[in-house]
Amino acid sequence: MHRRDRRHGLTQAPQGEAGGLRGWLALLVVLALTAGVVATYRYDLADRWFPREPAGPTDPAVVEPPPGLDLPAVTAPAPIAAPVSAAVVDKAAVRAALAPYLRDEDLGRHVLAAVTGLDGGPTYSFGRGTAVPASTTKLLTGLATLATLDPAATFATRVVRDGRRVVLVGGGDPFLASTPPDADRKPGERAAWPARADLRTLATQTAEALLADGVSRVRLQYDDSLFSGPAVNPAWPASYLPDGVVAPISALWADEGRPENGTGRVADPPRTAADVFARELTAAGVTVAGAPVGRAAGPDATPVAEVRSAPVAQIVEQALLVSDNEATEVLLRHVALADGGDGSADAGVRVVTATLDRLGVPTDAVRLYDGSGLSRRNRIPPATLLGVLRQAATGAPALRTVLSGLPVAGFTGSLAERFATGPAEGRGRVRAKTGTLTGVSSLAGVATTVDGSPLLFVLMTDKVEETDTIDARDALDSAAAALAACACAATAAP
């Protein structure tokens, strides 16, 4: 019979069976030691735990096979695909392809164009000087962001505690949402991309931590002090804010400063985000006394909870794909902070220009006042945009996101509803960043010709009559499509 020790819940054997039990235990010890030896050998644990000097060759290719084993000779595998050859622009062919479109009267009296191969070489150019770039400016900011920040880095929105006061601390997450973006997603619908942190999730985590500490009532503060300088760029037209064109740029907001209902932008994004957080915290079981107050968190505040943004590379990609002004302006300020600046737009512009210089992109004629291209005071020559595209194509791998973020003509992002006119070859063969302001239209990107040669191109016009806006845009689309439809490049000699 066995009896149970009620104090410990263990089953004990009668005294007469003790000897047999000890024998079984000894056998188990032997088996365990044997298994340990086998595991140590099989999984190389001995080398991990007790490193030693390597004995003999480490390259498998020089290890002799065991005696009696006859192996076939190793042969080099065939390439999976032919390497892409550098293309040299045939300037005469490019001129012939673009001429019908660049002379279109709808483009106005100031038209610039430039076309070259991925590796540089001969460049076809049309027109002189610089132009208002509009949102093609985002290419400069995107490249500088990827060259300055870790593309895998994320931005944290935090909650910290000081007694019964909690502080919502903005970390400059441009895509921070009020509620989980996929909360109401129906079966078959695509999930939001990139993934977005949200205030409801942060409030739920905060409430759980506070209630676990016996805290069910707090006062709320909010801290948006990460960025500095004017929230509304003085180089933007005064009408942008009242017309809801762009939100005041902040390190703390929800839904990029858009209201939960209706259109336009809210006047005070940090306070609006704090109000949303207070509502969600109350719904999660912690009462918020009074109204939120704007105040910086103290250095000794205790961390409570945090949510993190998508990685920088995904933010850049999305900002380029849909031409997101607010997200790009937030990235500009992060670039300034990463370089030791004060987190202002002015500091960010200086870092962008210096970074492009370091990468070999020509900037002599560049005049920048923001990161998104909303300012009509910006001036960029085609050569700078070509240099940015070339760096993205041939520079460090981390910079490739600038190309992967370009919309595909007729399919994605800001080009999804375009390229309905002109040569059909443009749809799917052109990837380009758009740029549009009143009187301004531009495209900068990559066109893959009918013979498979990728060409970098820039098309700009900034003297368009307002009544010709759509026709001018169509003319540029057709010009880019013409590059995809032509045999405008020859394979460079090796």
Coordinates of C-alpha atoms in Angstrom, one line a residue, residues 22-440:
R22 CA 16.7 3.3 -4.6
G23 CA 17.7 1.0 -7.4
W24 CA 15.3 2.6 -9.8
L25 CA 16.7 6.0 -8.8
A26 CA 20.2 4.9 -9.5
L27 CA 19.2 3.7 -13.0
L28 CA 17.5 7.0 -13.7
V29 CA 20.7 8.8 -12.8
V30 CA 22.7 6.7 -15.2
L31 CA 20.3 7.3 -18.0
A32 CA 20.2 11.0 -17.3
L33 CA 24.0 11.2 -17.4
T34 CA 24.1 9.2 -20.6
A35 CA 21.5 11.5 -22.2
G36 CA 23.5 14.5 -21.1
V37 CA 26.6 13.2 -22.7
V38 CA 24.7 12.5 -26.0
A39 CA 23.1 15.9 -25.9
T40 CA 26.4 17.6 -25.3
Y41 CA 27.9 15.9 -28.3
R42 CA 24.9 16.2 -30.6
Y43 CA 24.2 19.9 -30.0
D44 CA 27.8 21.1 -29.6
L45 CA 27.1 22.2 -26.0
A46 CA 30.7 21.5 -24.9
D47 CA 32.1 23.9 -27.4
R48 CA 29.6 26.6 -26.4
W49 CA 30.2 26.1 -22.6
F50 CA 33.9 25.4 -22.8
P51 CA 35.4 27.1 -25.8
R52 CA 38.6 25.7 -27.1
E53 CA 41.1 26.4 -29.8
P54 CA 40.0 24.9 -33.1
A55 CA 41.8 21.8 -34.2
G56 CA 42.0 21.1 -37.9
P57 CA 40.3 22.8 -40.9
T58 CA 37.0 24.7 -40.3
D59 CA 36.0 25.0 -44.0
P60 CA 33.8 22.0 -44.9
A61 CA 35.1 22.2 -48.5
V62 CA 38.5 21.1 -47.3
V63 CA 37.4 18.3 -45.0
E64 CA 38.3 14.9 -46.6
P65 CA 35.4 12.3 -46.8
P66 CA 35.7 9.1 -44.7
P67 CA 37.5 6.2 -46.4
G68 CA 35.4 4.2 -48.8
L69 CA 32.9 7.0 -49.5
D70 CA 32.9 8.0 -53.1
L71 CA 31.3 11.5 -53.7
P72 CA 30.7 13.2 -57.0
A73 CA 32.6 16.2 -57.9
V74 CA 31.1 19.6 -56.9
T75 CA 30.0 21.7 -59.8
A76 CA 29.1 25.3 -59.8
P77 CA 25.3 25.8 -60.0
A78 CA 23.7 27.7 -62.8
P79 CA 22.6 31.3 -61.9
I80 CA 19.0 31.6 -60.9
A81 CA 18.7 34.8 -63.0
A82 CA 20.9 36.8 -65.2
P83 CA 22.5 39.8 -63.4
V84 CA 21.1 43.2 -64.2
S85 CA 23.4 45.0 -66.6
A86 CA 24.1 48.7 -66.2
A87 CA 22.3 50.8 -68.8
V88 CA 23.7 53.7 -70.7
V89 CA 21.1 56.3 -71.6
D90 CA 20.6 56.9 -75.3
K91 CA 20.0 60.6 -75.1
A92 CA 18.7 61.0 -78.6
A93 CA 16.1 58.2 -78.0
V94 CA 15.1 59.7 -74.7
R95 CA 14.7 63.1 -76.4
A96 CA 12.5 61.6 -79.1
A97 CA 10.3 59.7 -76.5
L98 CA 9.8 62.7 -74.2
A99 CA 9.5 65.6 -76.8
P100 CA 5.7 65.2 -77.5
Y101 CA 4.9 65.5 -73.8
L102 CA 7.5 68.0 -72.5
R103 CA 6.3 70.6 -75.1
D104 CA 2.7 70.2 -74.0
E105 CA 1.4 73.8 -73.3
D106 CA -0.5 72.5 -70.3
L107 CA 2.8 72.2 -68.5
G108 CA 3.4 75.9 -68.5
R109 CA 6.5 77.8 -69.2
H110 CA 9.0 76.2 -66.7
V111 CA 9.5 72.5 -67.3
L112 CA 12.6 70.5 -66.1
A113 CA 13.5 66.9 -66.9
A114 CA 16.4 64.6 -66.4
V115 CA 17.0 60.9 -67.2
T116 CA 20.0 58.7 -66.4
G117 CA 21.0 55.1 -65.7
L118 CA 21.3 53.5 -62.3
D119 CA 25.1 53.9 -62.3
G120 CA 25.1 57.4 -63.7
G121 CA 26.8 58.0 -67.0
P122 CA 25.2 60.1 -69.7
T123 CA 22.3 62.2 -68.5
Y124 CA 19.5 63.6 -70.7
S125 CA 18.4 67.0 -69.4
F126 CA 15.7 69.4 -70.4
G127 CA 15.4 72.9 -69.0
R128 CA 17.6 74.7 -66.5
G129 CA 17.7 75.7 -62.9
T130 CA 15.6 74.5 -60.0
A131 CA 11.9 74.1 -59.4
V132 CA 9.4 73.9 -56.5
P133 CA 9.6 70.2 -55.8
A134 CA 6.3 69.8 -53.8
S135 CA 6.2 66.3 -52.3
T136 CA 9.2 64.9 -54.2
T137 CA 11.0 66.6 -51.3
K138 CA 10.0 63.5 -49.2
L139 CA 12.6 61.6 -51.2
L140 CA 15.4 63.7 -49.6
T141 CA 13.9 63.3 -46.1
G142 CA 13.4 59.6 -46.5
L143 CA 16.9 59.0 -47.6
A144 CA 18.4 61.1 -44.9
T145 CA 16.2 59.3 -42.3
L146 CA 17.4 55.9 -43.3
A147 CA 21.0 57.1 -43.4
T148 CA 20.7 58.7 -39.9
L149 CA 18.4 56.5 -37.9
D150 CA 18.5 52.7 -37.4
P151 CA 15.9 51.4 -39.9
A152 CA 14.8 48.9 -37.3
A153 CA 14.3 51.5 -34.5
T154 CA 10.9 52.2 -33.0
F155 CA 9.4 55.1 -31.1
A156 CA 7.8 54.6 -27.7
T157 CA 4.7 56.3 -26.3
R158 CA 5.0 55.9 -22.5
V159 CA 3.1 56.3 -19.3
V160 CA 5.1 57.1 -16.1
R161 CA 3.9 57.7 -12.6
D162 CA 4.7 60.1 -9.9
G163 CA 2.5 59.3 -6.9
R164 CA -1.1 59.5 -8.0
R165 CA -0.2 61.6 -11.0
V166 CA 0.5 59.8 -14.3
V167 CA 2.0 61.4 -17.3
L168 CA 1.4 60.4 -21.0
V169 CA 4.8 61.0 -22.7
G170 CA 4.9 61.4 -26.4
G171 CA 7.9 59.7 -28.2
G172 CA 7.2 61.0 -31.7
D173 CA 5.2 58.0 -33.0
P174 CA 3.8 59.5 -36.2
F175 CA 1.2 56.7 -36.6
L176 CA -0.1 56.5 -33.0
A177 CA -3.8 55.7 -33.2
S178 CA -6.7 56.4 -30.9
T179 CA -7.9 52.8 -31.0
P180 CA -6.6 49.5 -32.5
P181 CA -6.8 50.0 -36.3
D182 CA -7.9 46.4 -36.9
A183 CA -10.5 46.3 -34.1
D184 CA -13.4 46.5 -36.6
R185 CA -11.7 44.6 -39.4
K186 CA -14.1 42.3 -41.2
P187 CA -13.1 38.8 -42.4
G188 CA -11.2 39.0 -45.6
E189 CA -10.1 42.6 -45.1
R190 CA -6.4 43.5 -45.1
A191 CA -4.8 44.3 -41.8
A192 CA -3.5 47.8 -41.3
W193 CA 0.1 48.3 -42.5
P194 CA 2.3 49.2 -41.0
A195 CA 1.2 48.0 -37.6
R196 CA 0.1 50.9 -35.4
A197 CA 0.4 51.4 -31.6
D198 CA -2.8 52.9 -30.1
L199 CA -3.9 54.7 -27.0
R200 CA -6.6 52.2 -26.0
T201 CA -4.0 49.4 -25.7
L202 CA -1.7 51.8 -23.7
A203 CA -4.6 52.7 -21.4
T204 CA -5.5 49.1 -20.8
Q205 CA -1.9 48.2 -19.9
T206 CA -1.7 51.3 -17.6
A207 CA -4.9 50.5 -15.8
E208 CA -3.8 46.9 -15.2
A209 CA -0.5 48.1 -13.6
L210 CA -2.2 50.8 -11.5
L211 CA -5.0 48.6 -10.2
A212 CA -2.5 45.9 -9.3
D213 CA -0.8 48.6 -7.1
G214 CA -4.2 49.5 -5.6
V215 CA -4.5 52.8 -7.5
S216 CA -7.9 53.4 -9.0
R217 CA -8.0 57.2 -9.2
V218 CA -5.3 59.5 -10.8
R219 CA -4.6 62.9 -12.2
L220 CA -3.3 63.0 -15.8
Q221 CA -0.6 65.1 -17.3
Y222 CA 0.8 64.9 -20.8
D223 CA 4.3 65.6 -22.1
D224 CA 4.9 66.6 -25.7
S225 CA 8.3 68.2 -25.1
L226 CA 10.5 65.9 -27.2
F227 CA 10.3 68.2 -30.2
S228 CA 11.0 71.9 -30.2
G229 CA 10.5 74.9 -32.5
P230 CA 7.3 76.0 -34.1
A231 CA 4.6 73.3 -34.5
V232 CA 3.4 75.0 -37.7
N233 CA 6.3 75.8 -40.0
P234 CA 6.5 79.5 -40.7
A235 CA 7.4 78.7 -44.3
W236 CA 4.0 77.2 -44.9
P237 CA 1.1 79.3 -46.2
A238 CA -1.0 80.7 -43.3
S239 CA -4.1 79.0 -44.7
Y240 CA -2.8 75.4 -44.2
L241 CA -3.9 75.1 -40.5
P242 CA -7.4 76.6 -40.7
D243 CA -8.0 74.7 -43.9
G244 CA -7.0 71.5 -42.3
V245 CA -4.2 70.8 -44.8
V246 CA -1.7 69.7 -42.2
A247 CA -1.7 69.3 -38.4
P248 CA 0.6 71.1 -36.0
I249 CA 3.6 68.8 -35.7
S250 CA 3.9 67.2 -32.3
A251 CA 5.7 64.3 -30.5
L252 CA 2.3 63.4 -29.1
W253 CA -0.9 63.0 -31.1
A254 CA -3.4 60.5 -32.2
D255 CA -4.4 59.7 -35.8
E256 CA -1.9 62.3 -37.0
G257 CA -3.9 65.1 -35.5
R258 CA -7.2 64.2 -37.3
P259 CA -10.5 64.4 -35.4
E260 CA -12.2 61.2 -34.4
N261 CA -15.2 62.4 -36.4
G262 CA -15.3 64.7 -39.4
T263 CA -12.5 66.1 -41.5
G264 CA -9.6 68.5 -41.1
R265 CA -7.2 68.6 -38.2
V266 CA -7.5 69.4 -34.5
A267 CA -6.0 72.6 -33.2
D268 CA -4.2 71.0 -30.3
P269 CA -3.1 67.5 -31.1
P270 CA -1.3 66.7 -27.7
R271 CA -4.3 67.8 -25.6
T272 CA -6.7 65.9 -27.9
A273 CA -4.5 62.7 -27.5
A274 CA -4.5 63.2 -23.7
D275 CA -8.3 63.5 -23.7
V276 CA -8.6 60.3 -25.7
F277 CA -6.2 58.5 -23.3
A278 CA -8.2 59.8 -20.2
R279 CA -11.4 58.4 -21.7
E280 CA -9.8 55.1 -22.4
L281 CA -8.2 54.9 -18.9
T282 CA -11.5 55.6 -17.3
A283 CA -13.2 52.9 -19.4
A284 CA -10.4 50.5 -18.3
G285 CA -11.3 51.0 -14.6
V286 CA -9.1 54.0 -13.4
T287 CA -10.9 57.3 -12.8
V288 CA -9.1 60.4 -14.1
A289 CA -9.8 63.4 -11.8
G290 CA -10.0 66.7 -13.5
A291 CA -8.8 67.7 -17.0
P292 CA -5.4 66.6 -18.4
V293 CA -2.6 69.2 -17.8
G294 CA 0.4 69.7 -20.1
R295 CA 3.6 69.3 -18.1
A296 CA 6.9 67.5 -18.7
A297 CA 7.5 64.2 -16.8
G298 CA 10.0 64.4 -14.0
P299 CA 13.4 62.5 -14.3
D300 CA 12.5 60.2 -11.4
A301 CA 9.1 59.2 -12.6
T302 CA 8.4 55.5 -12.5
P303 CA 7.7 53.7 -15.8
V304 CA 4.2 52.2 -15.9
A305 CA 3.5 51.0 -19.5
E306 CA 4.5 51.7 -23.1
V307 CA 3.5 50.9 -26.7
R308 CA 5.9 51.1 -29.7
S309 CA 5.6 52.3 -33.2
A310 CA 6.4 50.4 -36.4
P311 CA 10.1 50.3 -37.4
V312 CA 11.5 53.4 -39.0
A313 CA 11.9 51.7 -42.4
Q314 CA 8.2 50.9 -42.5
I315 CA 7.3 54.5 -41.6
V316 CA 9.5 55.9 -44.4
E317 CA 8.0 53.4 -46.9
Q318 CA 4.4 54.3 -46.0
A319 CA 5.1 58.0 -45.9
L320 CA 6.5 57.8 -49.5
L321 CA 3.8 55.5 -50.7
V322 CA 0.8 57.7 -49.7
S323 CA 2.8 61.0 -49.5
D324 CA 2.1 61.5 -45.8
N325 CA 3.0 65.1 -44.9
E326 CA 2.6 64.7 -41.1
A327 CA 4.7 61.5 -40.8
T328 CA 7.5 63.0 -42.9
E329 CA 7.6 66.1 -40.7
V330 CA 7.8 63.9 -37.6
L331 CA 10.7 62.0 -39.2
L332 CA 12.5 65.3 -40.0
R333 CA 12.5 66.1 -36.3
H334 CA 13.8 62.7 -35.3
V335 CA 16.6 63.1 -37.8
A336 CA 17.5 66.4 -36.0
L337 CA 17.4 64.7 -32.6
A338 CA 19.6 61.8 -33.8
D339 CA 22.3 64.2 -34.9
G340 CA 22.2 66.0 -31.5
G341 CA 19.9 68.8 -32.6
D342 CA 17.0 70.4 -30.8
G343 CA 14.2 68.4 -32.6
S344 CA 13.1 71.4 -34.7
A345 CA 12.3 71.5 -38.4
D346 CA 15.2 74.0 -39.0
A347 CA 17.6 71.6 -37.3
G348 CA 16.2 68.7 -39.3
V349 CA 16.6 70.5 -42.6
R350 CA 20.3 71.2 -41.8
V351 CA 20.9 67.5 -41.0
V352 CA 19.1 66.3 -44.2
T353 CA 21.3 68.6 -46.3
A354 CA 24.5 67.6 -44.5
T355 CA 23.6 63.9 -44.8
L356 CA 23.0 64.2 -48.6
D357 CA 26.4 65.9 -48.9
R358 CA 28.0 63.1 -47.1
L359 CA 26.4 60.6 -49.4
G360 CA 27.6 62.4 -52.5
V361 CA 24.3 63.8 -53.5
P362 CA 24.6 67.3 -55.1
T363 CA 23.0 70.0 -52.8
D364 CA 24.6 73.3 -54.0
A365 CA 21.3 74.6 -55.5
V366 CA 19.0 73.1 -52.9
R367 CA 16.9 75.4 -50.7
L368 CA 14.9 73.5 -48.1
Y369 CA 12.4 74.8 -45.5
D370 CA 10.6 71.6 -44.5
G371 CA 10.7 67.8 -45.0
S372 CA 7.4 67.2 -46.7
G373 CA 7.5 69.7 -49.6
L374 CA 4.5 71.7 -48.4
S375 CA 6.5 74.9 -48.5
R376 CA 6.4 76.8 -51.8
R377 CA 9.8 78.3 -50.9
N378 CA 11.6 74.9 -51.4
R379 CA 13.8 74.7 -54.5
I380 CA 15.5 71.5 -55.8
P381 CA 17.2 70.8 -59.1
P382 CA 16.6 67.5 -61.0
A383 CA 20.2 66.5 -60.4
T384 CA 19.6 66.3 -56.6
L385 CA 16.6 64.1 -57.0
L386 CA 18.5 61.8 -59.4
G387 CA 21.3 61.6 -56.9
V388 CA 18.9 60.6 -54.1
L389 CA 17.4 57.9 -56.4
R390 CA 20.8 56.6 -57.4
Q391 CA 21.9 56.4 -53.7
A392 CA 18.8 54.4 -52.9
A393 CA 19.4 52.1 -55.8
T394 CA 23.1 51.5 -55.5
G395 CA 24.1 52.7 -52.0
A396 CA 23.9 51.0 -48.6
P397 CA 21.2 48.3 -48.5
A398 CA 19.4 50.2 -45.7
L399 CA 18.6 52.9 -48.3
R400 CA 16.6 50.6 -50.6
T401 CA 13.4 51.4 -48.7
V402 CA 13.2 54.7 -50.7
L403 CA 12.7 52.7 -53.8
S404 CA 10.4 50.1 -52.3
G405 CA 8.2 53.0 -51.0
L406 CA 7.7 54.4 -54.4
P407 CA 4.1 54.0 -55.7
V408 CA 3.6 51.7 -58.7
A409 CA 1.9 53.5 -61.6
G410 CA -1.7 52.5 -61.9
F411 CA -1.7 50.2 -58.9
T412 CA -0.6 51.6 -55.5
G413 CA -0.4 54.6 -53.2
S414 CA -0.6 58.1 -54.7
L415 CA -0.3 56.6 -58.3
A416 CA -3.2 54.1 -57.9
E417 CA -5.6 56.3 -59.9
R418 CA -3.1 57.7 -62.4
F419 CA -1.5 56.7 -65.7
A420 CA -4.9 56.3 -67.4
T421 CA -3.6 58.1 -70.4
G422 CA -0.4 57.8 -72.5
P423 CA 1.5 54.7 -73.4
A424 CA 0.0 51.6 -71.7
E425 CA 3.6 50.3 -70.9
G426 CA 3.8 52.9 -68.0
R427 CA 1.3 51.0 -65.8
G428 CA 3.3 48.7 -63.6
R429 CA 6.6 49.6 -65.2
V430 CA 7.0 53.1 -63.5
R431 CA 7.5 53.7 -59.8
A432 CA 7.6 57.3 -58.8
K433 CA 7.1 59.8 -56.0
T434 CA 4.5 62.4 -56.8
G435 CA 4.6 66.1 -56.1
T436 CA 1.5 68.3 -56.3
L437 CA 0.8 71.9 -55.1
T438 CA -1.3 74.5 -56.8
G439 CA 0.5 75.3 -60.0
V440 CA 3.1 72.6 -59.3

